[in-house]
mmCIF file of C-alpha atoms in Angstrom:
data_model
loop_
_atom_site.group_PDB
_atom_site.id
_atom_site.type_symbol
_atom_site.label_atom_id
_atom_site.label_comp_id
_atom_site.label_asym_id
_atom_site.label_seq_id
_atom_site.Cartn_x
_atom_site.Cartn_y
_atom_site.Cartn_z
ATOM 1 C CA UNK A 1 -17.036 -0.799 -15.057
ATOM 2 C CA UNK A 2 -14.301 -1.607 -12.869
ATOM 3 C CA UNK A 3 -11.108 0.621 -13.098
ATOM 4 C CA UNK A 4 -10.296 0.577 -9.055
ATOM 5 C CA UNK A 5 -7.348 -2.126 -10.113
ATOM 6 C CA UNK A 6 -5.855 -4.487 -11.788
ATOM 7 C CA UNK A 7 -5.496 -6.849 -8.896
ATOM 8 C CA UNK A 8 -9.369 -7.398 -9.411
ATOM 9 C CA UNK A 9 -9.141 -9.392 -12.795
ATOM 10 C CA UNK A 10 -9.373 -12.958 -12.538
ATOM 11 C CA UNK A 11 -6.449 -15.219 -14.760
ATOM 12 C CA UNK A 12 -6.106 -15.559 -18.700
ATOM 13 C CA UNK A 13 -7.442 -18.165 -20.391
ATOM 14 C CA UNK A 14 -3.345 -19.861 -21.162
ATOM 15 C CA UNK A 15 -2.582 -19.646 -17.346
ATOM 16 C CA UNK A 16 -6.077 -21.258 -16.403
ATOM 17 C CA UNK A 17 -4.871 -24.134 -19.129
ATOM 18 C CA UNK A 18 -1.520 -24.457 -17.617
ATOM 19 C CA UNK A 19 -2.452 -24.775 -14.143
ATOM 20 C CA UNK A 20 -5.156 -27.767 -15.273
ATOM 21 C CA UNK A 21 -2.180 -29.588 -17.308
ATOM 22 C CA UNK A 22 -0.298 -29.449 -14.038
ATOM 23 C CA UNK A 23 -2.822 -30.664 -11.741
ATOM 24 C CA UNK A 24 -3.205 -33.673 -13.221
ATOM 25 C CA UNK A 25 -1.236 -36.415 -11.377
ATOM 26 C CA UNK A 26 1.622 -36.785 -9.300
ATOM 27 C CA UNK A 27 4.822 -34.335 -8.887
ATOM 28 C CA UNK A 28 7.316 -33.923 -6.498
ATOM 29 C CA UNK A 29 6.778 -31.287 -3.803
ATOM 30 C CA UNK A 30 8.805 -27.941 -2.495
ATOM 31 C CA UNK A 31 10.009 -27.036 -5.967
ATOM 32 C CA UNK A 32 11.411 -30.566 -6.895
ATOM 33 C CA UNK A 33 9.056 -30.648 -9.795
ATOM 34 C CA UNK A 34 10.001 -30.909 -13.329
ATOM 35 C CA UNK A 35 8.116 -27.368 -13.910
ATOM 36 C CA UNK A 36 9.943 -25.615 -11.100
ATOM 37 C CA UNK A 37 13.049 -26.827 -12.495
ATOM 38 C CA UNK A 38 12.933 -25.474 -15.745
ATOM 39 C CA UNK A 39 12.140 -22.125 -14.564
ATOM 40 C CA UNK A 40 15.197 -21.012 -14.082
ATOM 41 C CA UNK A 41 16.123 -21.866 -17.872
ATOM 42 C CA UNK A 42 13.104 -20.162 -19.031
ATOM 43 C CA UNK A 43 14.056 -16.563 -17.625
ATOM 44 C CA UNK A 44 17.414 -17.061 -18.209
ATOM 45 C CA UNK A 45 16.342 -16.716 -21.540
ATOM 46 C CA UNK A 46 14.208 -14.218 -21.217
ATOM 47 C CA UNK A 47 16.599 -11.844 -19.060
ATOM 48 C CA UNK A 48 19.782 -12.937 -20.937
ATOM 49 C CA UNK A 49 20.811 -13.676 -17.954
ATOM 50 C CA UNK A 50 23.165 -16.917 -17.781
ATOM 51 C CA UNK A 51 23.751 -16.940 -13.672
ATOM 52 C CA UNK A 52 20.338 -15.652 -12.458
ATOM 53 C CA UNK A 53 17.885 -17.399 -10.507
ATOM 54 C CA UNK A 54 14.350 -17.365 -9.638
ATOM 55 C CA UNK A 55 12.455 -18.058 -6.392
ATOM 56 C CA UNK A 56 8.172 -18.220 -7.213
ATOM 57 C CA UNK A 57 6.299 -16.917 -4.278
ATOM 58 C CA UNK A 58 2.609 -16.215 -4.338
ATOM 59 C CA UNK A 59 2.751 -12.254 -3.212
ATOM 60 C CA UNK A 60 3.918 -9.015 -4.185
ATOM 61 C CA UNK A 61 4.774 -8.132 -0.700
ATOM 62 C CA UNK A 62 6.503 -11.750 -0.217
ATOM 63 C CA UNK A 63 8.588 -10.964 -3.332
ATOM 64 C CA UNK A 64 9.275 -7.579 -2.050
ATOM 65 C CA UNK A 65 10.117 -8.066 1.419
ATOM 66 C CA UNK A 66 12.114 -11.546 0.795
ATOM 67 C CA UNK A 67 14.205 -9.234 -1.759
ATOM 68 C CA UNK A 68 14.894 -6.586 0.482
ATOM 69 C CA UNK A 69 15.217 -8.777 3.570
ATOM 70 C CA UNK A 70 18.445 -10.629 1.842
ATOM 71 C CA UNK A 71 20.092 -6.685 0.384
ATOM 72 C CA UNK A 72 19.316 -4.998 3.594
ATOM 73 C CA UNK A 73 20.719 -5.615 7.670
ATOM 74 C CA UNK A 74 18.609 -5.272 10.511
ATOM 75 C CA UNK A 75 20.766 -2.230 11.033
ATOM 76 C CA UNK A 76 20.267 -0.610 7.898
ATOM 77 C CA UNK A 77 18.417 1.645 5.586
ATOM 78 C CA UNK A 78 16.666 0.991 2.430
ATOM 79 C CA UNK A 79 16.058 3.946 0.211
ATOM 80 C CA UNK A 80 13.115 4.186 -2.144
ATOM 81 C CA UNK A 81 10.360 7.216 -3.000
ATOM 82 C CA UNK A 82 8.479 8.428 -0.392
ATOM 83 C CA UNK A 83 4.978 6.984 -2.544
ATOM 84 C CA UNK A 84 6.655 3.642 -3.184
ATOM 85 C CA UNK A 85 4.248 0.663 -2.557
ATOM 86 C CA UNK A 86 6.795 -0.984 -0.202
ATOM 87 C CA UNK A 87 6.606 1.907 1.889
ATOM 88 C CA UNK A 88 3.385 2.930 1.656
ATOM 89 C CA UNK A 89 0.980 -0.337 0.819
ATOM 90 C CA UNK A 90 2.700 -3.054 2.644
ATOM 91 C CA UNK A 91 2.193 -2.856 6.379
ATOM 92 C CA UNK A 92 5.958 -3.152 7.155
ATOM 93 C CA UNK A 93 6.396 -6.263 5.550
ATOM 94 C CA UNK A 94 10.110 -5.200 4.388
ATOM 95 C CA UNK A 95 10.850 -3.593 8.066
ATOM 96 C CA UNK A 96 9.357 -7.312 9.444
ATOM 97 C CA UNK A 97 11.177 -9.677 7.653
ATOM 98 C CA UNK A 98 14.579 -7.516 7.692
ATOM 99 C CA UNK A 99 14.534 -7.526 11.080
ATOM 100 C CA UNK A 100 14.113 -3.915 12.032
ATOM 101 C CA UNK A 101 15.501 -2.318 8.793
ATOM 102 C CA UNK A 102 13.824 0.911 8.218
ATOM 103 C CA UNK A 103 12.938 2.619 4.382
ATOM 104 C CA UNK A 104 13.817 5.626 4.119
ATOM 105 C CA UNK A 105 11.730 8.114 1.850
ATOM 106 C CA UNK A 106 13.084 10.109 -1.002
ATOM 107 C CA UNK A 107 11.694 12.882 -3.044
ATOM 108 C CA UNK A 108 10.318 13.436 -7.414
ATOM 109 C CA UNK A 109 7.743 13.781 -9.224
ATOM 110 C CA UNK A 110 5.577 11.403 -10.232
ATOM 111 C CA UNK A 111 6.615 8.655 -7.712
ATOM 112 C CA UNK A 112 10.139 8.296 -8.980
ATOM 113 C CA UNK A 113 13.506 9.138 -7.438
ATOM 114 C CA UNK A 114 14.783 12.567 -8.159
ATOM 115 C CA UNK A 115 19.009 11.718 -9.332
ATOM 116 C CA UNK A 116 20.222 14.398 -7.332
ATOM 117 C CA UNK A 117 17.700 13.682 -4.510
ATOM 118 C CA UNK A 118 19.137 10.350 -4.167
ATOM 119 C CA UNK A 119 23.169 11.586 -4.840
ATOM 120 C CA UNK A 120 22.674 14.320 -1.685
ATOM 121 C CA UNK A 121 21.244 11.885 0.227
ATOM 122 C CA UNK A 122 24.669 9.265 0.460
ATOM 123 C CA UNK A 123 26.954 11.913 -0.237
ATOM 124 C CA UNK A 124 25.468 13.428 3.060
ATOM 125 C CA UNK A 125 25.002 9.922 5.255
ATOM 126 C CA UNK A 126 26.890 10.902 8.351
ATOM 127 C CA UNK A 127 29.359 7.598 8.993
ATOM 128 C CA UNK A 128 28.519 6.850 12.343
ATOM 129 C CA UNK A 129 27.657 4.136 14.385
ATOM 130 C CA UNK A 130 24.876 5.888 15.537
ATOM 131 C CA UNK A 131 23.014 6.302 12.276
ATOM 132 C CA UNK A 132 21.636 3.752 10.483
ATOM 133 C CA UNK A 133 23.547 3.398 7.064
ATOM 134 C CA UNK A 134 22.165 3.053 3.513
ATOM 135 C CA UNK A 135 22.754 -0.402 1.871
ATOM 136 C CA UNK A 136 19.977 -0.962 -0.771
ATOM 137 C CA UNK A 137 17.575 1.064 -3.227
ATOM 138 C CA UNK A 138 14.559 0.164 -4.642
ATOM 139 C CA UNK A 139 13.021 1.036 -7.661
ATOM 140 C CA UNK A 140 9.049 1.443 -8.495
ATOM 141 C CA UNK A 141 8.801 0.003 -12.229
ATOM 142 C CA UNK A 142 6.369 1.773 -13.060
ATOM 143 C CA UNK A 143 5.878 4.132 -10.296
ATOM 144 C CA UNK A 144 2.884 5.101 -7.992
ATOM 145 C CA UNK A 145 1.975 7.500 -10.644
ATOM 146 C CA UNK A 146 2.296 5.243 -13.264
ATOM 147 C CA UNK A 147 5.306 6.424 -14.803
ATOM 148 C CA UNK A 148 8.052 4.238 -15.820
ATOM 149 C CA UNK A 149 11.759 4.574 -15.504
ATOM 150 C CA UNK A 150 13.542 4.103 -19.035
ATOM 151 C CA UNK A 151 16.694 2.237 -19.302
ATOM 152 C CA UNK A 152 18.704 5.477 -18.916
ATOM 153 C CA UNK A 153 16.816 6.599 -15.713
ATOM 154 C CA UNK A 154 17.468 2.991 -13.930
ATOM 155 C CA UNK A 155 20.877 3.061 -14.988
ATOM 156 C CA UNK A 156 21.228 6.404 -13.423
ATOM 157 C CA UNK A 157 20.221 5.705 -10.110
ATOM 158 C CA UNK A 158 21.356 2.374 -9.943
ATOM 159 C CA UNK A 159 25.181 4.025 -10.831
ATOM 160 C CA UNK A 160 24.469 6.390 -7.488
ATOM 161 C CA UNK A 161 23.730 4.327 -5.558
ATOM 162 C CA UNK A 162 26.669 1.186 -6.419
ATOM 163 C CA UNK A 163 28.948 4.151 -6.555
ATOM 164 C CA UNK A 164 28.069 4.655 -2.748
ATOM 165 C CA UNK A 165 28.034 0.553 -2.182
ATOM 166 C CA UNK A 166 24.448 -0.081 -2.498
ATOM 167 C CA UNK A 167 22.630 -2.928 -4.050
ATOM 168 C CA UNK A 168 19.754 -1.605 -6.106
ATOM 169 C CA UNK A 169 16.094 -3.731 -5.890
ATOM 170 C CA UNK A 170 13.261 -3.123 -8.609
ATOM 171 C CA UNK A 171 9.580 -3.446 -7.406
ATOM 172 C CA UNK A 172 8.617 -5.060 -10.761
ATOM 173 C CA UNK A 173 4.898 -4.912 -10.079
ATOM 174 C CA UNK A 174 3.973 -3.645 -13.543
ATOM 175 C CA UNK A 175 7.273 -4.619 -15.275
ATOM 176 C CA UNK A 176 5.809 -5.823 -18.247
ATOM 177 C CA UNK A 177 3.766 -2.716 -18.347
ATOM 178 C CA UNK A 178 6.699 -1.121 -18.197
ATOM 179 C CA UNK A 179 8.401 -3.200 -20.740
ATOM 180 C CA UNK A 180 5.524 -3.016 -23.236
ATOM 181 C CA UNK A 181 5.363 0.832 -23.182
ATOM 182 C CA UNK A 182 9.301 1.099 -23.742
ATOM 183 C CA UNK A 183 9.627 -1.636 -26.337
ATOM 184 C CA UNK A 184 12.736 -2.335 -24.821
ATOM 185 C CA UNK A 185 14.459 -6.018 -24.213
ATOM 186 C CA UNK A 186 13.750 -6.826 -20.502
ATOM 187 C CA UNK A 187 17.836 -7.153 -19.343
ATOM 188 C CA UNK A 188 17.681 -3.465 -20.896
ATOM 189 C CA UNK A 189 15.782 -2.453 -18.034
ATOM 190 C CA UNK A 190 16.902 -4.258 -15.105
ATOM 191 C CA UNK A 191 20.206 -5.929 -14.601
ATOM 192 C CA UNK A 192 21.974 -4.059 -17.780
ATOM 193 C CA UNK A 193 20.825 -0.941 -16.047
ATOM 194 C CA UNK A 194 22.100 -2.135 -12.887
ATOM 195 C CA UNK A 195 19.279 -3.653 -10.654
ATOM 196 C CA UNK A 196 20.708 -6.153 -8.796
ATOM 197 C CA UNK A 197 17.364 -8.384 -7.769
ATOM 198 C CA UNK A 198 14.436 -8.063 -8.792
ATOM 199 C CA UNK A 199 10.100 -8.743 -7.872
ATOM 200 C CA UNK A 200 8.928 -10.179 -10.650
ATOM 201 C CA UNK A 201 4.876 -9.146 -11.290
ATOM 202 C CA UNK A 202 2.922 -11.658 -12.729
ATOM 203 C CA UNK A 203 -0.608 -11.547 -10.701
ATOM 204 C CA UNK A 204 -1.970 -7.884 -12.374
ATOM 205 C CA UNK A 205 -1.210 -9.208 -15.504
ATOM 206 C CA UNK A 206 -2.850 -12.340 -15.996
ATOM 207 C CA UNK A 207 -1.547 -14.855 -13.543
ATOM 208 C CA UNK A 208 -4.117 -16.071 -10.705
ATOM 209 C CA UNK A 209 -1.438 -15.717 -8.045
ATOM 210 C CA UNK A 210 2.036 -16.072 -9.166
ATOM 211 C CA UNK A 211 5.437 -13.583 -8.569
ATOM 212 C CA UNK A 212 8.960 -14.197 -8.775
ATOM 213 C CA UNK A 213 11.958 -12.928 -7.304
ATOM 214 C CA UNK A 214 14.771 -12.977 -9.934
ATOM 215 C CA UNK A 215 18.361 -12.520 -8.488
ATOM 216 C CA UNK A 216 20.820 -11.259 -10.815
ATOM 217 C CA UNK A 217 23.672 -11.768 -8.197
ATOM 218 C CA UNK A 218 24.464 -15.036 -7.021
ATOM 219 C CA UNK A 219 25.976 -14.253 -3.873
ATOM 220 C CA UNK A 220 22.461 -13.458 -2.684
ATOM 221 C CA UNK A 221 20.749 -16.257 -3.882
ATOM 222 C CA UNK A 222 21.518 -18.347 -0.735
ATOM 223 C CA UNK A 223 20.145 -16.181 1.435
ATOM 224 C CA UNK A 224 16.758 -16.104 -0.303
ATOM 225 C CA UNK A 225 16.477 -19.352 -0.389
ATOM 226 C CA UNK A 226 16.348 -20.001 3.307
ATOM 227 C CA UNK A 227 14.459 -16.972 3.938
ATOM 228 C CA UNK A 228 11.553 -18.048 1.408
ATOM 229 C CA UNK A 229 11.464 -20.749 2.984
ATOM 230 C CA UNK A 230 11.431 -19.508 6.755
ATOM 231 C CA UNK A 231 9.176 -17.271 6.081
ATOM 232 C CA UNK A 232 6.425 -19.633 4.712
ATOM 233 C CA UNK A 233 7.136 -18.963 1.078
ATOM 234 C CA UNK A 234 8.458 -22.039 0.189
ATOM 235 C CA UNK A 235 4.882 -23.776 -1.098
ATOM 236 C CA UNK A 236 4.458 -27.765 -1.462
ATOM 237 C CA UNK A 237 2.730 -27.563 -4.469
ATOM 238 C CA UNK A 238 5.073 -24.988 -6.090
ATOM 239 C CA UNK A 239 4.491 -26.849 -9.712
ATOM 240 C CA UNK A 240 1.175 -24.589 -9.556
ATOM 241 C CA UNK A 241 3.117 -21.436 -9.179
ATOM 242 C CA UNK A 242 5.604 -22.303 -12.411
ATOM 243 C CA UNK A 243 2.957 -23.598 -14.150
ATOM 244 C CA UNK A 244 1.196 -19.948 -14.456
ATOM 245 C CA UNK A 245 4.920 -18.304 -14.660
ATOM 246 C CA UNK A 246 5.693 -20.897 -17.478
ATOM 247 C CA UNK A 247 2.433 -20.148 -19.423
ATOM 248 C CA UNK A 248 2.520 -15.968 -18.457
ATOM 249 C CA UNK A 249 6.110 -15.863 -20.603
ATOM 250 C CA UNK A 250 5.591 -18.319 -23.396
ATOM 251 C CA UNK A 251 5.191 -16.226 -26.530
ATOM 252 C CA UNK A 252 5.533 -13.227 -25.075
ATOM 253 C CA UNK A 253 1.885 -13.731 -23.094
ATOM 254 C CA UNK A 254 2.978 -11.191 -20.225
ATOM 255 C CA UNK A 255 4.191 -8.298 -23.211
ATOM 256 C CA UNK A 256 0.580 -8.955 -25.182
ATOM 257 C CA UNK A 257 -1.211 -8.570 -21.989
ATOM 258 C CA UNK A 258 0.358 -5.578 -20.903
ATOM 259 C CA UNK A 259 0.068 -3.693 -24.080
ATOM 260 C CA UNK A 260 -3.413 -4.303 -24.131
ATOM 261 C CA UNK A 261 -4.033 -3.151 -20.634
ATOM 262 C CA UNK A 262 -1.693 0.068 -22.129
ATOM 263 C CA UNK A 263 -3.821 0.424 -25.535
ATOM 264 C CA UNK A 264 -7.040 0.916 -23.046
ATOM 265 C CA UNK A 265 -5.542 3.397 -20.538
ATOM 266 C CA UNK A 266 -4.699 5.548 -23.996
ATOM 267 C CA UNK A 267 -7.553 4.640 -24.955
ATOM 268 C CA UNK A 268 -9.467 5.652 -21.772
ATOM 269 C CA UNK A 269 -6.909 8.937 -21.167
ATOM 270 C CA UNK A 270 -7.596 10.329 -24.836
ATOM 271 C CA UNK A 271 -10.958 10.340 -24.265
ATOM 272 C CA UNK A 272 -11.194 12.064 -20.541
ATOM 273 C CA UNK A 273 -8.942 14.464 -22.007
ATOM 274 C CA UNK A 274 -11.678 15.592 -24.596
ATOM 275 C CA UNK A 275 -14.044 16.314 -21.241
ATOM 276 C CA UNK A 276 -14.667 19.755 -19.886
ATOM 277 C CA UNK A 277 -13.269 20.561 -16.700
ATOM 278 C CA UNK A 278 -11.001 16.973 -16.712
ATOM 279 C CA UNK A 279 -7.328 17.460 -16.835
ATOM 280 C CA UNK A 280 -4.974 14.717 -16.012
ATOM 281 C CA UNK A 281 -1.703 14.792 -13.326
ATOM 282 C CA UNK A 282 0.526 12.705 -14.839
ATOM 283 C CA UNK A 283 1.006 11.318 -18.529
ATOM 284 C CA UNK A 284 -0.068 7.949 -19.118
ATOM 285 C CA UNK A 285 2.986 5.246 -19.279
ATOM 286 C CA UNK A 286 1.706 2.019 -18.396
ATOM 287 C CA UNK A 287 -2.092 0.892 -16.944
ATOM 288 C CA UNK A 288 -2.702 3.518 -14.877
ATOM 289 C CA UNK A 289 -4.719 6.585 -15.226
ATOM 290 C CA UNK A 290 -5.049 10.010 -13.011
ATOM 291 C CA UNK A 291 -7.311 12.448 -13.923
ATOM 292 C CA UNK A 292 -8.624 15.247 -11.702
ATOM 293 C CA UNK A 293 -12.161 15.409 -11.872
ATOM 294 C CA UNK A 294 -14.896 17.830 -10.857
ATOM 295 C CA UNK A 295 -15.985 16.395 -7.588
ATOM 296 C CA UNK A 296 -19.549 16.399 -8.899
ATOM 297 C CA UNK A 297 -18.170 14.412 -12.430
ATOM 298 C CA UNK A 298 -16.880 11.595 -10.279
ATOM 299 C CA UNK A 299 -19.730 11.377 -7.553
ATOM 300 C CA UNK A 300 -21.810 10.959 -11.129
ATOM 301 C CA UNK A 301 -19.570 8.684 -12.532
ATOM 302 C CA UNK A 302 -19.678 6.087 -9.320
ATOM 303 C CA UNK A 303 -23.260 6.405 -9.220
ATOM 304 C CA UNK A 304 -23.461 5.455 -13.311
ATOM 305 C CA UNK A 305 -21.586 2.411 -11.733
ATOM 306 C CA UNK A 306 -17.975 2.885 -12.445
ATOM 307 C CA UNK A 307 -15.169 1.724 -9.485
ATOM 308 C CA UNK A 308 -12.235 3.508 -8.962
ATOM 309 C CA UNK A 309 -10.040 4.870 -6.144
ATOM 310 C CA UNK A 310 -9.400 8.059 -4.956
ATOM 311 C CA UNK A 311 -5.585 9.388 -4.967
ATOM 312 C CA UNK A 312 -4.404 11.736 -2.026
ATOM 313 C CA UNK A 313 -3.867 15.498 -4.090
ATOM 314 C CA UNK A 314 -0.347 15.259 -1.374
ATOM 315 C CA UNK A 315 1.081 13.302 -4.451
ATOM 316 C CA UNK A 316 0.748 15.807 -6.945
ATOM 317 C CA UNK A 317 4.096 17.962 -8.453
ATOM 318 C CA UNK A 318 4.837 20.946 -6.510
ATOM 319 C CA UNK A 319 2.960 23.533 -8.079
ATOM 320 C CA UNK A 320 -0.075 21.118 -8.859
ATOM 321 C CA UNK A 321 -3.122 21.813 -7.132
ATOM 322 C CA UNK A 322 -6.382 20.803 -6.902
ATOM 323 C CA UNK A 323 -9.557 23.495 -7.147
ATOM 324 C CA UNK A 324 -11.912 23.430 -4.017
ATOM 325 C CA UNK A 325 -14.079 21.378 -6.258
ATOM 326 C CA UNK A 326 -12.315 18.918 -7.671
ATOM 327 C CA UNK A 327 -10.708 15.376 -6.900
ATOM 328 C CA UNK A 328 -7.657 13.555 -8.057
ATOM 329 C CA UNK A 329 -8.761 9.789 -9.256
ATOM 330 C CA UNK A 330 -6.794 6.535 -9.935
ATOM 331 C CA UNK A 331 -8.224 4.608 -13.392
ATOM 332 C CA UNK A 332 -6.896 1.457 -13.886
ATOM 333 C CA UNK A 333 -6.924 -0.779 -16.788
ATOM 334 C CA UNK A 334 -6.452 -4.598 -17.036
ATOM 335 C CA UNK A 335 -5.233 -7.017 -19.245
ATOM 336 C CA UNK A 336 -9.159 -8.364 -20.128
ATOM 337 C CA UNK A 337 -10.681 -4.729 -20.066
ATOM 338 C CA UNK A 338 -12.696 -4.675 -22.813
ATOM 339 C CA UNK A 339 -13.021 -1.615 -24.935
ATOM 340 C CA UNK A 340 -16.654 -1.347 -24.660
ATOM 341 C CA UNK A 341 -16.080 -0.737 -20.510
ATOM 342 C CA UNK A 342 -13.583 2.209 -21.476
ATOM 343 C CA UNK A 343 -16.474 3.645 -24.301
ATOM 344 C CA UNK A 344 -18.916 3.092 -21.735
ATOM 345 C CA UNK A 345 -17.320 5.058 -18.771
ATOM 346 C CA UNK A 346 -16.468 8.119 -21.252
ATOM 347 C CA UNK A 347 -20.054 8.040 -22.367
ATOM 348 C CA UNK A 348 -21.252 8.299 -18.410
ATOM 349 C CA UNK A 349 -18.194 11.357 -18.430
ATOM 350 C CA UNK A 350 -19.293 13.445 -21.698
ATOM 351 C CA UNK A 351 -22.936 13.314 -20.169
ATOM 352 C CA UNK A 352 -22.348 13.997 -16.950
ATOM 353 C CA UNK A 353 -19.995 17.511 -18.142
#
């Protein structure tokens, strides 16, 4: 019973196809390939986007850090939540390949950005030449908590921070999570609500090792570009990487995954819920679960052979607490969890009351 992450999953069956259709034989190398090249095409159509482009790299972090590295001066700041993965999960990979940018934390509940937070923050950036000045924002979609940001909440804060001249970056980890749970068109949620580039998840859902960075302003395509490939990003054999982002949209692969993974954290939420003594931090919005647990309920639970992570209580709302005997938990659900593993871990959790 494995709930510690969705990073743990191995690929769906259409992207394990895909990749042996494009083994076979020759292709050009370094994105010259007749896959890589209709990529662009392909989420063009799915953004309704007729200008963007799209830059495959194997990593989260790559995506991430590439992103930032071309919105974002050495001198700069980048402002994102103080829980935000880039911050938090990616061992200055953003502050490494900016060059010495720095990411500066903000403050809300349930890992995303607080409107007024974020306003008070530029309004009060002293101009200086000995500060550091804001120049991009990124966005957790969903968050840390699992939350997600509807259309209106990205819109918000992207608004703040343009208004202020900042470029605005979405950490689309669990975008299609995100997407699913909204039932909204993807442009709804990113460049119609102002996000300016964004990292493109593909490897929780499905994919065996695929992301994308999808630029929805082509005066920082360019940059990207040369910095993918500086950085080691730029991979031979990049027909293998479209390949699995080719099969991961094609009808809608990424949206059915991701509602599935959603369907078993309701799934797996409803039923901790009907448990004495569990109580959960956060709604669920997307994959991702946090219940606080008596410590002796989760000790029980791991030893019935269920995986999952601990969460530090410092994330909970102001107010939130946890009793001297109890732990906060991260559940996470996957795109193959079967329903059986949910039943089976709430079985171990009604006995173990």
């Amino acid at each position: 019973m494995n709930f510690a992450s969705d990073n743990v999953t191995g690929a769906s069956a259409p992207i394990l196809d895909a990749l042996v259709r494009a083994n076979a034989g020759a292709m050009p190398a370094y994105g010259e390939d007749p896959l890589t090249a209709s990529l662009t095409a392909r989420f063009r159509e799915v953004f309704e986007h007729p200008e963007l482009a799209v830059f495959p790299v194997a990593t989260g972090t790559a995506a991430n850090a590439l992103a930032l590295a071309a919105m974002v001066p050495p001198y700069g700041l980048c402002l994102c939540h103080a829980q935000a993965h880039v911050t938090t999960d990616e061992c200055g990979a953003p502050e490494f390949f900016t060059h010495g940018a720095k990411l500066a934390p903000l403050p809300g509940t349930g890992a995303r950005i607080d409107p007024e937070a974020l306003d008070a923050a530029l309004a009060g950036q002293p101009r200086s030449v000995h500060r550091m000045p804001a120049h991009a924002l990124s966005l957790s979609q969903a968050t840390e908590a699992g939350l997600v940001y509807a259309p209106e909440a990205v819109a918000r804060l992207s608004g703040i921070a343009h208004r202020h001249g900042l470029t605005v970056h979405m950490d689309g980890a669990r975008l299609a999570n995100a997407v699913a749970r909204l039932g909204c068109r993807p442009a709804e949620i990113t460049w119609r609500a102002g996000i300016d580039v964004l990292s493109f998840g593909a490897s929780k859902n499905g994919a065996l090792a695929a992301e994308a960075i999808v630029v929805f302003r082509p005066d920082l395509a360019d940059s990207i570009a040369y910095r993918r490939k500086r950085a080691g990003h730029l991979l031979s054999k990049g027909r293998l990487l479209a390949a699995q982002l080719h099969a991961y949209l094609a009808d809608d692969h990424w949206l059915a995954n991701a509602r599935h993974a959603n369907r078993m954290a309701d799934r797996l939420a409803r039923g901790l819920r009907a448990v004495p003594g569990v109580r959960l931090a956060w709604p669920v919005e997307a994959n991702e679960v946090f219940p606080i647990l008596p410590a002796r309920l989760a000790r029980d639970l791991r030893a019935g052979g269920a995986a999952f992570y601990d969460w530090p209580a410092a994330s909970l709302a102001s107010g939130e607490s946890l009793g001297e005997d109890e732990v906060l938990v991260r559940l996470i659900t996957a795109f193959s969890t079967p329903e059986a593993e949910v039943d089976a871990l709430l079985a171990l959790a009604r006995d173990g009351a």
